[in-house]
PDB file of C-alpha atoms in Angstrom:
ATOM      1  CA  UNK A   1     -27.827  37.982 -34.816  1.00 63.00           C
ATOM      2  CA  UNK A   2     -24.102  37.291 -35.087  1.00 73.00           C
ATOM      3  CA  UNK A   3     -21.988  38.282 -32.056  1.00 91.00           C
ATOM      4  CA  UNK A   4     -24.820  40.292 -30.426  1.00 95.00           C
ATOM      5  CA  UNK A   5     -23.636  39.215 -26.969  1.00 95.00           C
ATOM      6  CA  UNK A   6     -20.067  40.381 -27.623  1.00 97.00           C
ATOM      7  CA  UNK A   7     -20.683  43.537 -29.628  1.00 97.00           C
ATOM      8  CA  UNK A   8     -20.205  46.879 -27.878  1.00 98.00           C
ATOM      9  CA  UNK A   9     -21.401  49.980 -29.690  1.00 97.00           C
ATOM     10  CA  UNK A  10     -18.956  52.806 -28.926  1.00 97.00           C
ATOM     11  CA  UNK A  11     -20.407  56.309 -29.128  1.00 96.00           C
ATOM     12  CA  UNK A  12     -17.747  58.834 -28.228  1.00 93.00           C
ATOM     13  CA  UNK A  13     -15.954  61.910 -29.565  1.00 89.00           C
ATOM     14  CA  UNK A  14     -13.652  61.259 -32.515  1.00 86.00           C
ATOM     15  CA  UNK A  15     -11.550  64.427 -32.141  1.00 88.00           C
ATOM     16  CA  UNK A  16      -7.780  64.496 -31.651  1.00 90.00           C
ATOM     17  CA  UNK A  17      -8.032  65.468 -27.998  1.00 90.00           C
ATOM     18  CA  UNK A  18     -10.160  62.438 -27.159  1.00 93.00           C
ATOM     19  CA  UNK A  19      -8.256  60.086 -29.458  1.00 95.00           C
ATOM     20  CA  UNK A  20      -5.941  58.467 -26.830  1.00 96.00           C
ATOM     21  CA  UNK A  21      -8.965  57.721 -24.625  1.00 97.00           C
ATOM     22  CA  UNK A  22     -10.751  56.169 -27.601  1.00 97.00           C
ATOM     23  CA  UNK A  23      -7.715  53.923 -28.062  1.00 97.00           C
ATOM     24  CA  UNK A  24      -7.792  53.001 -24.346  1.00 98.00           C
ATOM     25  CA  UNK A  25     -11.480  52.163 -24.656  1.00 98.00           C
ATOM     26  CA  UNK A  26     -11.041  49.967 -27.737  1.00 98.00           C
ATOM     27  CA  UNK A  27      -8.030  48.219 -26.193  1.00 98.00           C
ATOM     28  CA  UNK A  28      -9.921  47.494 -22.961  1.00 98.00           C
ATOM     29  CA  UNK A  29     -12.872  45.973 -24.822  1.00 98.00           C
ATOM     30  CA  UNK A  30     -10.625  43.780 -26.969  1.00 98.00           C
ATOM     31  CA  UNK A  31      -8.592  42.725 -23.933  1.00 98.00           C
ATOM     32  CA  UNK A  32     -11.780  41.576 -22.202  1.00 98.00           C
ATOM     33  CA  UNK A  33     -12.876  39.601 -25.259  1.00 97.00           C
ATOM     34  CA  UNK A  34     -15.509  42.001 -26.637  1.00 98.00           C
ATOM     35  CA  UNK A  35     -15.947  43.498 -30.112  1.00 97.00           C
ATOM     36  CA  UNK A  36     -15.926  47.298 -30.209  1.00 97.00           C
ATOM     37  CA  UNK A  37     -18.235  48.559 -32.949  1.00 96.00           C
ATOM     38  CA  UNK A  38     -17.722  52.117 -34.155  1.00 94.00           C
ATOM     39  CA  UNK A  39     -19.250  54.253 -36.862  1.00 88.00           C
ATOM     40  CA  UNK A  40     -15.661  54.706 -38.108  1.00 81.00           C
ATOM     41  CA  UNK A  41     -15.314  51.036 -39.036  1.00 76.00           C
ATOM     42  CA  UNK A  42     -17.086  51.476 -42.361  1.00 69.00           C
ATOM     43  CA  UNK A  43     -16.401  54.270 -44.807  1.00 67.00           C
ATOM     44  CA  UNK A  44     -18.954  53.670 -47.520  1.00 66.00           C
ATOM     45  CA  UNK A  45     -19.783  57.210 -48.628  1.00 67.00           C
ATOM     46  CA  UNK A  46     -23.096  56.064 -50.053  1.00 65.00           C
ATOM     47  CA  UNK A  47     -24.349  54.936 -46.656  1.00 72.00           C
ATOM     48  CA  UNK A  48     -25.978  57.520 -44.407  1.00 86.00           C
ATOM     49  CA  UNK A  49     -24.243  57.955 -41.061  1.00 85.00           C
ATOM     50  CA  UNK A  50     -27.453  57.596 -39.089  1.00 88.00           C
ATOM     51  CA  UNK A  51     -28.383  54.383 -40.913  1.00 90.00           C
ATOM     52  CA  UNK A  52     -24.944  52.977 -40.109  1.00 91.00           C
ATOM     53  CA  UNK A  53     -25.297  53.903 -36.430  1.00 93.00           C
ATOM     54  CA  UNK A  54     -28.762  52.394 -36.101  1.00 93.00           C
ATOM     55  CA  UNK A  55     -27.401  49.182 -37.613  1.00 93.00           C
ATOM     56  CA  UNK A  56     -24.503  49.083 -35.133  1.00 95.00           C
ATOM     57  CA  UNK A  57     -26.888  49.670 -32.214  1.00 95.00           C
ATOM     58  CA  UNK A  58     -29.153  46.948 -33.569  1.00 93.00           C
ATOM     59  CA  UNK A  59     -26.247  44.487 -33.627  1.00 95.00           C
ATOM     60  CA  UNK A  60     -24.846  45.336 -30.164  1.00 96.00           C
ATOM     61  CA  UNK A  61     -26.057  44.172 -26.770  1.00 96.00           C
ATOM     62  CA  UNK A  62     -23.790  46.689 -25.043  1.00 96.00           C
ATOM     63  CA  UNK A  63     -23.404  50.405 -25.609  1.00 96.00           C
ATOM     64  CA  UNK A  64     -20.819  52.824 -24.240  1.00 96.00           C
ATOM     65  CA  UNK A  65     -21.698  56.500 -24.586  1.00 95.00           C
ATOM     66  CA  UNK A  66     -19.196  59.182 -23.621  1.00 94.00           C
ATOM     67  CA  UNK A  67     -20.848  62.585 -23.195  1.00 91.00           C
ATOM     68  CA  UNK A  68     -17.553  64.366 -22.501  1.00 86.00           C
ATOM     69  CA  UNK A  69     -18.239  66.955 -25.165  1.00 73.00           C
ATOM     70  CA  UNK A  70     -21.550  68.172 -23.752  1.00 67.00           C
ATOM     71  CA  UNK A  71     -19.905  71.507 -23.011  1.00 64.00           C
ATOM     72  CA  UNK A  72     -18.392  73.850 -25.599  1.00 67.00           C
ATOM     73  CA  UNK A  73     -14.831  74.922 -24.818  1.00 66.00           C
ATOM     74  CA  UNK A  74     -14.954  78.392 -26.361  1.00 71.00           C
ATOM     75  CA  UNK A  75     -17.440  81.221 -26.643  1.00 72.00           C
ATOM     76  CA  UNK A  76     -19.819  80.764 -29.594  1.00 70.00           C
ATOM     77  CA  UNK A  77     -18.632  77.192 -30.123  1.00 69.00           C
ATOM     78  CA  UNK A  78     -21.579  74.840 -30.556  1.00 66.00           C
ATOM     79  CA  UNK A  79     -21.502  71.762 -28.385  1.00 68.00           C
ATOM     80  CA  UNK A  80     -21.973  68.496 -30.214  1.00 72.00           C
ATOM     81  CA  UNK A  81     -25.337  66.806 -30.210  1.00 79.00           C
ATOM     82  CA  UNK A  82     -24.479  63.610 -32.094  1.00 84.00           C
ATOM     83  CA  UNK A  83     -23.518  61.703 -28.969  1.00 88.00           C
ATOM     84  CA  UNK A  84     -26.685  62.484 -26.971  1.00 89.00           C
ATOM     85  CA  UNK A  85     -28.733  61.655 -30.095  1.00 90.00           C
ATOM     86  CA  UNK A  86     -27.071  58.254 -30.435  1.00 93.00           C
ATOM     87  CA  UNK A  87     -27.447  57.606 -26.692  1.00 93.00           C
ATOM     88  CA  UNK A  88     -31.155  58.364 -27.117  1.00 93.00           C
ATOM     89  CA  UNK A  89     -31.513  55.852 -29.944  1.00 93.00           C
ATOM     90  CA  UNK A  90     -29.699  53.154 -27.946  1.00 93.00           C
ATOM     91  CA  UNK A  91     -31.679  53.911 -24.782  1.00 92.00           C
ATOM     92  CA  UNK A  92     -34.942  53.882 -26.711  1.00 92.00           C
ATOM     93  CA  UNK A  93     -34.255  50.326 -27.913  1.00 90.00           C
ATOM     94  CA  UNK A  94     -34.577  49.077 -24.344  1.00 86.00           C
ATOM     95  CA  UNK A  95     -38.255  49.983 -24.445  1.00 87.00           C
ATOM     96  CA  UNK A  96     -39.036  48.235 -27.726  1.00 87.00           C
ATOM     97  CA  UNK A  97     -41.122  45.089 -27.534  1.00 86.00           C
ATOM     98  CA  UNK A  98     -39.102  41.877 -27.615  1.00 85.00           C
ATOM     99  CA  UNK A  99     -36.854  40.086 -25.158  1.00 86.00           C
ATOM    100  CA  UNK A 100     -33.622  40.942 -26.966  1.00 85.00           C
ATOM    101  CA  UNK A 101     -34.011  44.689 -26.448  1.00 88.00           C
ATOM    102  CA  UNK A 102     -34.630  44.362 -22.732  1.00 89.00           C
ATOM    103  CA  UNK A 103     -31.208  42.702 -22.380  1.00 91.00           C
ATOM    104  CA  UNK A 104     -29.386  45.725 -23.779  1.00 93.00           C
ATOM    105  CA  UNK A 105     -26.956  47.336 -21.349  1.00 93.00           C
ATOM    106  CA  UNK A 106     -25.603  50.878 -21.470  1.00 94.00           C
ATOM    107  CA  UNK A 107     -22.676  52.635 -19.825  1.00 94.00           C
ATOM    108  CA  UNK A 108     -22.700  56.429 -19.861  1.00 93.00           C
ATOM    109  CA  UNK A 109     -19.372  58.166 -19.347  1.00 95.00           C
ATOM    110  CA  UNK A 110     -18.489  61.784 -18.688  1.00 92.00           C
ATOM    111  CA  UNK A 111     -15.327  63.685 -17.834  1.00 91.00           C
ATOM    112  CA  UNK A 112     -16.803  65.189 -14.675  1.00 84.00           C
ATOM    113  CA  UNK A 113     -19.277  63.522 -12.379  1.00 77.00           C
ATOM    114  CA  UNK A 114     -22.362  65.760 -12.371  1.00 69.00           C
ATOM    115  CA  UNK A 115     -21.851  68.087 -15.340  1.00 72.00           C
ATOM    116  CA  UNK A 116     -24.209  66.116 -17.605  1.00 67.00           C
ATOM    117  CA  UNK A 117     -27.171  66.842 -15.328  1.00 69.00           C
ATOM    118  CA  UNK A 118     -27.324  70.437 -16.510  1.00 68.00           C
ATOM    119  CA  UNK A 119     -27.165  69.387 -20.166  1.00 69.00           C
ATOM    120  CA  UNK A 120     -29.453  66.325 -20.102  1.00 74.00           C
ATOM    121  CA  UNK A 121     -31.568  66.479 -16.980  1.00 74.00           C
ATOM    122  CA  UNK A 122     -33.589  63.427 -18.109  1.00 74.00           C
ATOM    123  CA  UNK A 123     -30.534  61.343 -17.246  1.00 74.00           C
ATOM    124  CA  UNK A 124     -30.651  62.398 -13.597  1.00 68.00           C
ATOM    125  CA  UNK A 125     -30.782  59.250 -11.529  1.00 64.00           C
ATOM    126  CA  UNK A 126     -28.863  57.220 -14.110  1.00 70.00           C
ATOM    127  CA  UNK A 127     -25.515  55.815 -13.078  1.00 74.00           C
ATOM    128  CA  UNK A 128     -22.875  57.785 -14.926  1.00 87.00           C
ATOM    129  CA  UNK A 129     -19.165  57.140 -14.507  1.00 92.00           C
ATOM    130  CA  UNK A 130     -16.629  59.953 -14.612  1.00 93.00           C
ATOM    131  CA  UNK A 131     -13.171  59.227 -16.065  1.00 95.00           C
ATOM    132  CA  UNK A 132     -11.555  62.676 -15.606  1.00 95.00           C
ATOM    133  CA  UNK A 133      -9.712  62.116 -18.910  1.00 95.00           C
ATOM    134  CA  UNK A 134      -7.578  59.514 -17.130  1.00 97.00           C
ATOM    135  CA  UNK A 135      -6.729  56.229 -18.867  1.00 98.00           C
ATOM    136  CA  UNK A 136      -6.792  54.127 -15.665  1.00 97.00           C
ATOM    137  CA  UNK A 137     -10.146  55.519 -14.537  1.00 97.00           C
ATOM    138  CA  UNK A 138     -11.609  54.805 -17.967  1.00 98.00           C
ATOM    139  CA  UNK A 139     -10.311  51.217 -17.919  1.00 98.00           C
ATOM    140  CA  UNK A 140     -11.767  50.755 -14.423  1.00 98.00           C
ATOM    141  CA  UNK A 141     -15.185  52.126 -15.410  1.00 97.00           C
ATOM    142  CA  UNK A 142     -15.447  49.815 -18.441  1.00 97.00           C
ATOM    143  CA  UNK A 143     -13.980  46.773 -16.685  1.00 98.00           C
ATOM    144  CA  UNK A 144     -16.201  47.027 -13.617  1.00 96.00           C
ATOM    145  CA  UNK A 145     -19.299  47.642 -15.735  1.00 96.00           C
ATOM    146  CA  UNK A 146     -18.674  44.565 -17.907  1.00 96.00           C
ATOM    147  CA  UNK A 147     -17.898  42.407 -14.870  1.00 96.00           C
ATOM    148  CA  UNK A 148     -21.334  43.309 -13.536  1.00 94.00           C
ATOM    149  CA  UNK A 149     -23.447  43.494 -16.693  1.00 94.00           C
ATOM    150  CA  UNK A 150     -21.793  40.713 -18.733  1.00 95.00           C
ATOM    151  CA  UNK A 151     -21.113  38.550 -15.648  1.00 93.00           C
ATOM    152  CA  UNK A 152     -17.420  38.321 -16.513  1.00 92.00           C
ATOM    153  CA  UNK A 153     -15.525  35.829 -14.417  1.00 89.00           C
ATOM    154  CA  UNK A 154     -11.890  36.383 -13.511  1.00 91.00           C
ATOM    155  CA  UNK A 155     -11.500  39.637 -15.403  1.00 96.00           C
ATOM    156  CA  UNK A 156      -7.928  40.928 -15.142  1.00 97.00           C
ATOM    157  CA  UNK A 157      -7.217  43.827 -12.781  1.00 97.00           C
ATOM    158  CA  UNK A 158      -6.980  47.425 -13.993  1.00 97.00           C
ATOM    159  CA  UNK A 159      -3.214  47.455 -13.367  1.00 97.00           C
ATOM    160  CA  UNK A 160      -2.676  44.578 -15.808  1.00 97.00           C
ATOM    161  CA  UNK A 161      -4.757  46.168 -18.569  1.00 98.00           C
ATOM    162  CA  UNK A 162      -3.261  49.596 -18.008  1.00 98.00           C
ATOM    163  CA  UNK A 163       0.272  48.179 -18.256  1.00 98.00           C
ATOM    164  CA  UNK A 164      -0.611  46.189 -21.358  1.00 98.00           C
ATOM    165  CA  UNK A 165      -2.063  49.281 -23.023  1.00 98.00           C
ATOM    166  CA  UNK A 166       1.070  51.330 -22.290  1.00 98.00           C
ATOM    167  CA  UNK A 167       3.258  48.539 -23.641  1.00 98.00           C
ATOM    168  CA  UNK A 168       1.183  48.259 -26.817  1.00 98.00           C
ATOM    169  CA  UNK A 169       1.016  52.023 -27.339  1.00 97.00           C
ATOM    170  CA  UNK A 170       4.746  52.393 -26.797  1.00 97.00           C
ATOM    171  CA  UNK A 171       5.746  49.519 -29.065  1.00 96.00           C
ATOM    172  CA  UNK A 172       3.303  50.646 -31.765  1.00 97.00           C
ATOM    173  CA  UNK A 173       4.624  54.225 -31.647  1.00 96.00           C
ATOM    174  CA  UNK A 174       8.205  52.960 -31.774  1.00 96.00           C
ATOM    175  CA  UNK A 175       7.443  50.578 -34.653  1.00 95.00           C
ATOM    176  CA  UNK A 176       5.753  53.264 -36.740  1.00 96.00           C
ATOM    177  CA  UNK A 177       8.508  55.815 -36.088  1.00 94.00           C
ATOM    178  CA  UNK A 178      11.169  53.356 -37.187  1.00 93.00           C
ATOM    179  CA  UNK A 179       9.096  52.503 -40.274  1.00 95.00           C
ATOM    180  CA  UNK A 180       9.333  56.110 -41.402  1.00 96.00           C
ATOM    181  CA  UNK A 181       5.975  57.436 -40.203  1.00 96.00           C
ATOM    182  CA  UNK A 182       5.876  61.117 -39.297  1.00 95.00           C
ATOM    183  CA  UNK A 183       4.341  62.367 -36.022  1.00 92.00           C
ATOM    184  CA  UNK A 184       1.433  63.723 -38.051  1.00 94.00           C
ATOM    185  CA  UNK A 185       0.832  60.385 -39.764  1.00 95.00           C
ATOM    186  CA  UNK A 186       0.962  58.512 -36.461  1.00 94.00           C
ATOM    187  CA  UNK A 187      -1.492  60.992 -34.933  1.00 92.00           C
ATOM    188  CA  UNK A 188      -3.951  60.308 -37.758  1.00 93.00           C
ATOM    189  CA  UNK A 189      -3.554  56.543 -38.037  1.00 95.00           C
ATOM    190  CA  UNK A 190      -7.044  55.237 -38.912  1.00 94.00           C
ATOM    191  CA  UNK A 191      -8.781  53.830 -35.839  1.00 95.00           C
ATOM    192  CA  UNK A 192      -9.762  50.594 -37.569  1.00 94.00           C
ATOM    193  CA  UNK A 193      -6.133  50.008 -38.586  1.00 95.00           C
ATOM    194  CA  UNK A 194      -4.991  50.594 -35.010  1.00 96.00           C
ATOM    195  CA  UNK A 195      -7.686  48.216 -33.766  1.00 97.00           C
ATOM    196  CA  UNK A 196      -6.328  45.486 -36.049  1.00 96.00           C
ATOM    197  CA  UNK A 197      -2.797  46.205 -34.817  1.00 97.00           C
ATOM    198  CA  UNK A 198      -4.021  45.833 -31.221  1.00 98.00           C
ATOM    199  CA  UNK A 199      -5.500  42.429 -32.053  1.00 98.00           C
ATOM    200  CA  UNK A 200      -2.266  41.317 -33.715  1.00 97.00           C
ATOM    201  CA  UNK A 201      -0.228  42.524 -30.720  1.00 97.00           C
ATOM    202  CA  UNK A 202      -2.490  40.730 -28.231  1.00 98.00           C
ATOM    203  CA  UNK A 203      -2.378  37.506 -30.255  1.00 97.00           C
ATOM    204  CA  UNK A 204       1.431  37.597 -30.308  1.00 94.00           C
ATOM    205  CA  UNK A 205       1.814  37.773 -26.513  1.00 87.00           C
TER     206      UNK A 205
ATOM    207  CA  UNK B   1      11.451  46.481 -26.229  1.00 82.00           C
ATOM    208  CA  UNK B   2      12.914  44.621 -23.233  1.00 81.00           C
ATOM    209  CA  UNK B   3      14.963  47.668 -22.252  1.00 94.00           C
ATOM    210  CA  UNK B   4      12.088  50.132 -22.347  1.00 97.00           C
ATOM    211  CA  UNK B   5      10.510  51.989 -19.425  1.00 98.00           C
ATOM    212  CA  UNK B   6       7.337  54.009 -18.986  1.00 98.00           C
ATOM    213  CA  UNK B   7       6.895  57.163 -16.920  1.00 98.00           C
ATOM    214  CA  UNK B   8       3.285  58.023 -16.109  1.00 98.00           C
ATOM    215  CA  UNK B   9       1.056  59.729 -13.586  1.00 97.00           C
ATOM    216  CA  UNK B  10      -1.437  57.687 -11.594  1.00 96.00           C
ATOM    217  CA  UNK B  11      -5.005  58.798 -10.780  1.00 94.00           C
ATOM    218  CA  UNK B  12      -3.890  59.632  -7.212  1.00 95.00           C
ATOM    219  CA  UNK B  13      -1.430  62.198  -8.583  1.00 96.00           C
ATOM    220  CA  UNK B  14       1.727  60.224  -7.884  1.00 97.00           C
ATOM    221  CA  UNK B  15       4.214  59.364 -10.624  1.00 98.00           C
ATOM    222  CA  UNK B  16       5.512  55.904 -11.454  1.00 98.00           C
ATOM    223  CA  UNK B  17       8.238  54.245 -13.493  1.00 98.00           C
ATOM    224  CA  UNK B  18       7.508  50.798 -14.882  1.00 98.00           C
ATOM    225  CA  UNK B  19       9.617  48.439 -16.972  1.00 98.00           C
ATOM    226  CA  UNK B  20       8.100  47.268 -20.245  1.00 98.00           C
ATOM    227  CA  UNK B  21       6.342  43.923 -19.716  1.00 97.00           C
ATOM    228  CA  UNK B  22       6.016  44.288 -15.936  1.00 97.00           C
ATOM    229  CA  UNK B  23       2.625  44.786 -14.307  1.00 95.00           C
ATOM    230  CA  UNK B  24       3.807  46.662 -11.251  1.00 95.00           C
ATOM    231  CA  UNK B  25       5.794  49.886 -11.076  1.00 97.00           C
ATOM    232  CA  UNK B  26       9.499  49.658 -10.310  1.00 97.00           C
ATOM    233  CA  UNK B  27       9.327  52.861  -8.235  1.00 98.00           C
ATOM    234  CA  UNK B  28       6.751  55.491  -7.279  1.00 98.00           C
ATOM    235  CA  UNK B  29       7.429  59.194  -6.796  1.00 98.00           C
ATOM    236  CA  UNK B  30       5.649  62.230  -5.423  1.00 98.00           C
ATOM    237  CA  UNK B  31       6.494  64.340  -8.442  1.00 97.00           C
ATOM    238  CA  UNK B  32       7.280  64.134 -12.140  1.00 98.00           C
ATOM    239  CA  UNK B  33      10.896  65.211 -11.878  1.00 98.00           C
ATOM    240  CA  UNK B  34      11.778  62.349  -9.542  1.00 98.00           C
ATOM    241  CA  UNK B  35      10.143  59.817 -11.850  1.00 98.00           C
ATOM    242  CA  UNK B  36      11.838  61.296 -14.919  1.00 98.00           C
ATOM    243  CA  UNK B  37      15.273  61.212 -13.293  1.00 98.00           C
ATOM    244  CA  UNK B  38      14.867  57.574 -12.250  1.00 98.00           C
ATOM    245  CA  UNK B  39      13.387  56.567 -15.623  1.00 98.00           C
ATOM    246  CA  UNK B  40      16.271  58.183 -17.508  1.00 98.00           C
ATOM    247  CA  UNK B  41      18.811  56.540 -15.211  1.00 97.00           C
ATOM    248  CA  UNK B  42      17.310  53.080 -15.780  1.00 97.00           C
ATOM    249  CA  UNK B  43      16.886  53.466 -19.544  1.00 97.00           C
ATOM    250  CA  UNK B  44      20.358  54.976 -19.950  1.00 96.00           C
ATOM    251  CA  UNK B  45      21.993  52.151 -17.992  1.00 96.00           C
ATOM    252  CA  UNK B  46      20.477  49.616 -20.400  1.00 94.00           C
ATOM    253  CA  UNK B  47      20.813  51.686 -23.580  1.00 96.00           C
ATOM    254  CA  UNK B  48      17.032  51.507 -23.746  1.00 97.00           C
ATOM    255  CA  UNK B  49      13.998  53.707 -24.329  1.00 97.00           C
ATOM    256  CA  UNK B  50      11.825  55.837 -22.097  1.00 98.00           C
ATOM    257  CA  UNK B  51       8.182  56.517 -22.939  1.00 98.00           C
ATOM    258  CA  UNK B  52       6.589  59.451 -21.130  1.00 98.00           C
ATOM    259  CA  UNK B  53       2.789  59.223 -21.012  1.00 98.00           C
ATOM    260  CA  UNK B  54       0.127  61.819 -20.343  1.00 97.00           C
ATOM    261  CA  UNK B  55      -2.768  60.881 -18.045  1.00 97.00           C
ATOM    262  CA  UNK B  56      -5.001  60.112 -21.018  1.00 96.00           C
ATOM    263  CA  UNK B  57      -2.405  57.602 -22.250  1.00 95.00           C
ATOM    264  CA  UNK B  58      -0.996  59.762 -25.062  1.00 95.00           C
ATOM    265  CA  UNK B  59       2.752  59.419 -25.581  1.00 96.00           C
ATOM    266  CA  UNK B  60       4.197  62.806 -24.803  1.00 96.00           C
ATOM    267  CA  UNK B  61       7.756  61.917 -25.677  1.00 95.00           C
ATOM    268  CA  UNK B  62      10.090  59.048 -26.413  1.00 96.00           C
ATOM    269  CA  UNK B  63      13.693  59.262 -25.266  1.00 97.00           C
ATOM    270  CA  UNK B  64      16.201  56.821 -26.722  1.00 95.00           C
ATOM    271  CA  UNK B  65      19.550  56.134 -25.121  1.00 95.00           C
ATOM    272  CA  UNK B  66      22.606  54.535 -26.643  1.00 89.00           C
ATOM    273  CA  UNK B  67      25.620  53.084 -24.900  1.00 72.00           C
ATOM    274  CA  UNK B  68      27.946  55.730 -23.538  1.00 56.00           C
ATOM    275  CA  UNK B  69      25.338  58.552 -23.272  1.00 51.00           C
TER     276      UNK B  69
END
């Protein structure tokens, strides 16, 4: 299976509030030499979303699942169940027969440290990292997890990756603004396009 | 982008100003206003830019300075 060892399935909120953290997450994975795989990367309307997700999980040794939206913000707002569902599919793979599935590694993220326990008590006892909606804490959680689970040698420190992300984000914002993009257009730049721009920026350094 | 600076808050609550391309902060501050004042002073002196980041990385604002302002 092509790139199985480098593919990281990213299961996280795709809303505007989470968007900068999604960009931090993608940037961190690329910076460390991994391939972030997201349901957003393909937009074939004829393909069912669940089929697409199962395929991404199938192709990825690593999975990052952010359960930050396990709590509704407003009265009568339904909390989102897609992320726990996708975590369940990825987690279930580890129990399938076959050596490949036993090598799968998962990182579960949350905004707050113990909030998930009330929502998904079956995860009690699992190691869950809290990022507090902070870019540096998110970079640290992903970096440290990959150093351990992917046996990364000489991974750069958080400060280096954090600085590089700020520099990229700033130069990208400046470039788009001076190319005539509106704030609204920048805010809705397709994630896959931004991912390609990150790769171009990293290659040019 | 050589004359650009970033203002941002660290996980420990302190605020920092960092020059574009550097890994370490130029100065650290106990509050946002101190970091903003220093960031503006540095960017203004070099007719540069100042990016202000939120904790999640989002760019809150971009200030651009030209010579003589």
